[in-house]
Short mmCIF file of C-alpha atoms in Angstrom, two decimals:
data_model
loop_
_atom_site.label_atom_id
_atom_site.label_comp_id
_atom_site.label_asym_id
_atom_site.label_seq_id
_atom_site.Cartn_x
_atom_site.Cartn_y
_atom_site.Cartn_z
CA UNK W 201 0.00 0.00 0.00
CA UNK W 202 1.26 3.45 -0.76
CA UNK W 203 1.00 6.39 1.60
CA UNK W 204 -2.22 7.77 0.17
CA UNK W 205 -5.52 7.38 1.91
CA UNK W 206 -6.96 3.90 2.07
CA UNK W 207 -9.86 3.10 -0.24
CA UNK W 208 -13.30 3.73 1.21
CA UNK W 209 -15.85 0.92 1.14
CA UNK W 210 -19.45 1.44 2.26
CA UNK W 211 -18.54 4.78 3.84
CA UNK W 212 -15.74 3.27 5.96
CA UNK W 213 -12.01 3.18 5.21
CA UNK W 214 -10.86 -0.18 3.93
CA UNK W 215 -8.34 -2.20 5.86
CA UNK W 216 -5.16 -3.31 4.16
CA UNK W 217 -2.56 -5.85 5.13
CA UNK W 218 0.71 -4.43 6.48
CA UNK W 219 3.32 -7.21 6.76
CA UNK W 220 6.07 -5.00 8.23
CA UNK W 221 3.67 -3.65 10.83
CA UNK W 222 2.63 -7.22 11.61
CA UNK W 223 6.29 -8.15 12.14
CA UNK W 224 6.69 -5.26 14.55
CA UNK W 225 3.60 -6.29 16.51
CA UNK W 226 4.94 -9.86 16.71
CA UNK W 227 8.26 -8.55 18.08
CA UNK W 228 6.40 -6.52 20.69
CA UNK W 229 4.31 -9.57 21.64
CA UNK W 230 7.50 -11.56 22.21
CA UNK W 231 8.13 -9.46 25.31
CA UNK W 232 10.19 -6.62 26.62
CA UNK W 233 9.34 -2.99 27.21
CA UNK W 234 8.84 -0.65 24.28
CA UNK W 235 8.76 3.12 23.96
CA UNK W 236 6.62 4.21 21.01
CA UNK W 237 6.60 7.72 19.54
CA UNK W 238 3.54 8.28 17.34
CA UNK W 239 3.90 11.27 14.99
CA UNK W 240 0.16 11.13 14.26
CA UNK W 241 -2.85 12.03 16.33
CA UNK W 242 -4.14 10.03 19.28
CA UNK W 243 -6.18 7.12 17.92
CA UNK W 244 -8.22 4.77 20.13
CA UNK W 245 -7.22 1.87 17.88
CA UNK W 246 -3.52 2.53 18.50
CA UNK W 247 -4.13 2.77 22.25
CA UNK W 248 -6.10 -0.49 22.22
CA UNK W 249 -3.39 -2.39 20.35
CA UNK W 250 -0.48 -1.05 22.40
CA UNK W 251 -2.30 -1.67 25.67
CA UNK W 252 -1.66 -5.38 25.05
CA UNK W 253 2.10 -4.82 25.51
CA UNK W 254 4.48 -3.31 28.02
CA UNK W 255 5.05 0.06 26.43
CA UNK W 256 4.93 3.78 26.87
CA UNK W 257 3.27 5.81 24.12
CA UNK W 258 4.26 9.38 23.31
CA UNK W 259 2.18 11.43 20.87
CA UNK W 260 3.40 14.29 18.65
CA UNK W 261 0.62 15.17 16.23
CA UNK W 262 2.87 16.65 13.55
CA UNK W 263 0.13 16.43 10.91
CA UNK W 264 -1.65 19.26 12.71
CA UNK W 265 1.49 21.40 12.43
CA UNK W 266 2.53 20.93 8.80
CA UNK W 267 2.32 24.68 8.12
CA UNK W 268 4.98 25.29 10.78
CA UNK W 269 7.33 22.86 9.03
CA UNK W 270 7.59 24.75 5.75
CA UNK W 271 11.09 26.08 5.06
CA UNK W 272 11.45 29.85 4.97
CA UNK W 273 12.96 31.69 2.00
CA UNK W 274 16.45 31.50 3.47
CA UNK W 275 16.07 27.76 4.01
CA UNK W 276 17.18 28.08 7.62
CA UNK W 277 17.82 24.47 8.67
CA UNK W 278 18.51 25.42 12.30
CA UNK W 279 15.10 27.13 12.56
CA UNK W 280 13.35 24.04 11.19
CA UNK W 281 15.21 21.77 13.63
CA UNK W 282 14.13 24.05 16.51
CA UNK W 283 10.51 23.98 15.35
CA UNK W 284 10.52 20.18 15.09
CA UNK W 285 12.07 19.92 18.56
CA UNK W 286 9.30 22.14 19.97
CA UNK W 287 6.61 19.95 18.37
CA UNK W 288 8.01 16.67 19.71
CA UNK W 289 7.25 15.55 23.27
CA UNK W 290 9.84 16.52 25.89
CA UNK W 291 12.78 14.15 25.92
CA UNK W 292 12.44 11.34 28.40
CA UNK W 293 15.11 9.14 29.95
CA UNK W 294 14.05 6.31 27.66
CA UNK W 295 14.60 6.73 23.94
CA UNK W 296 11.90 5.59 21.50
CA UNK W 297 12.25 2.05 20.18
CA UNK W 298 9.57 2.61 17.52
CA UNK W 299 8.39 5.71 15.65
CA UNK W 300 5.05 5.59 13.86
CA UNK W 301 5.37 8.12 11.04
CA UNK W 302 2.35 6.73 9.14
CA UNK W 303 2.07 8.79 5.94
CA UNK W 304 3.43 12.05 7.41
CA UNK W 305 6.73 11.84 5.51
CA UNK W 306 4.87 12.24 2.19
CA UNK W 307 3.84 15.75 3.26
CA UNK W 308 7.22 17.14 4.31
CA UNK W 309 9.49 19.10 2.00
CA UNK W 310 13.10 17.93 1.98
CA UNK W 311 14.39 20.51 4.49
CA UNK W 312 11.59 19.62 6.95
CA UNK W 313 12.21 15.91 6.43
CA UNK W 314 15.91 16.48 7.14
CA UNK W 315 15.05 18.47 10.29
CA UNK W 316 12.69 15.77 11.54
CA UNK W 317 15.22 13.04 10.77
CA UNK W 318 17.98 14.85 12.64
CA UNK W 319 15.78 15.37 15.72
CA UNK W 320 14.64 11.74 15.72
CA UNK W 321 18.23 10.54 15.32
CA UNK W 322 19.27 12.51 18.42
CA UNK W 323 16.42 10.97 20.45
CA UNK W 324 16.43 7.43 19.09
CA UNK W 325 17.96 4.34 20.60
CA UNK W 326 20.27 2.23 18.46
CA UNK W 327 18.06 0.03 16.31
CA UNK W 328 14.98 2.27 16.54
CA UNK W 329 12.39 1.27 13.96
CA UNK W 330 10.45 3.85 11.93
CA UNK W 331 7.18 2.65 10.44
CA UNK W 332 6.11 4.83 7.50
CA UNK W 333 3.80 4.53 4.51
CA UNK W 334 5.39 6.16 1.47
CA UNK W 335 3.35 7.18 -1.58
CA UNK W 336 5.21 6.21 -4.71
CA UNK W 337 2.62 5.28 -7.29
CA UNK W 338 -0.73 6.84 -6.42
CA UNK W 339 -1.68 9.61 -8.86
CA UNK W 340 -3.59 11.53 -6.17
CA UNK W 341 -2.70 12.11 -2.57
CA UNK W 342 -5.00 13.71 0.03
CA UNK W 343 -4.22 17.29 1.03
CA UNK W 344 -3.34 16.17 4.58
CA UNK W 345 -2.09 12.96 6.21
CA UNK W 346 -4.79 10.29 6.19
CA UNK W 347 -4.76 9.32 9.86
CA UNK W 348 -3.86 5.65 9.63
CA UNK W 349 -4.28 3.41 12.64
CA UNK W 350 -4.06 -0.30 13.40
CA UNK W 351 -7.18 -2.35 12.75
CA UNK W 352 -5.47 -5.29 14.45
CA UNK W 353 -1.92 -6.62 14.60
CA UNK W 354 -1.87 -7.37 10.86
CA UNK W 355 -3.94 -4.66 9.20
CA UNK W 356 -4.03 -0.87 9.08
#
């Protein structure tokens, strides 16, 4: 599936299989404690799924702040990094093990993507996984991130 919005069937978004997401859920089910940083909005489905595991969930609804992540005319990378840092949750002692980027990356211009990547790299633990849906073949993409969420441990 590409990063565009899921097809709508009978007025409801269609589910689609997400093998890499399923693999992540299986790793979480195998045990251990996980710190998850979700770059999307709070979704009850995400909370329900993650409540099955030992994890802490941090939310940074960057989709609501896309306008703030547009590079200025000078292309000031430091300013963009500062803005991203302000939009992310305060740093905790534990680094994120997983980042849910959903389809957000499709909506960032290169300088904003670089700023986000640099801020995540500073916060991340070695081996941190980033789960993202990248649009690469859909002719039309919604104007804003679609708001993906888990339907279960295998589908989004």
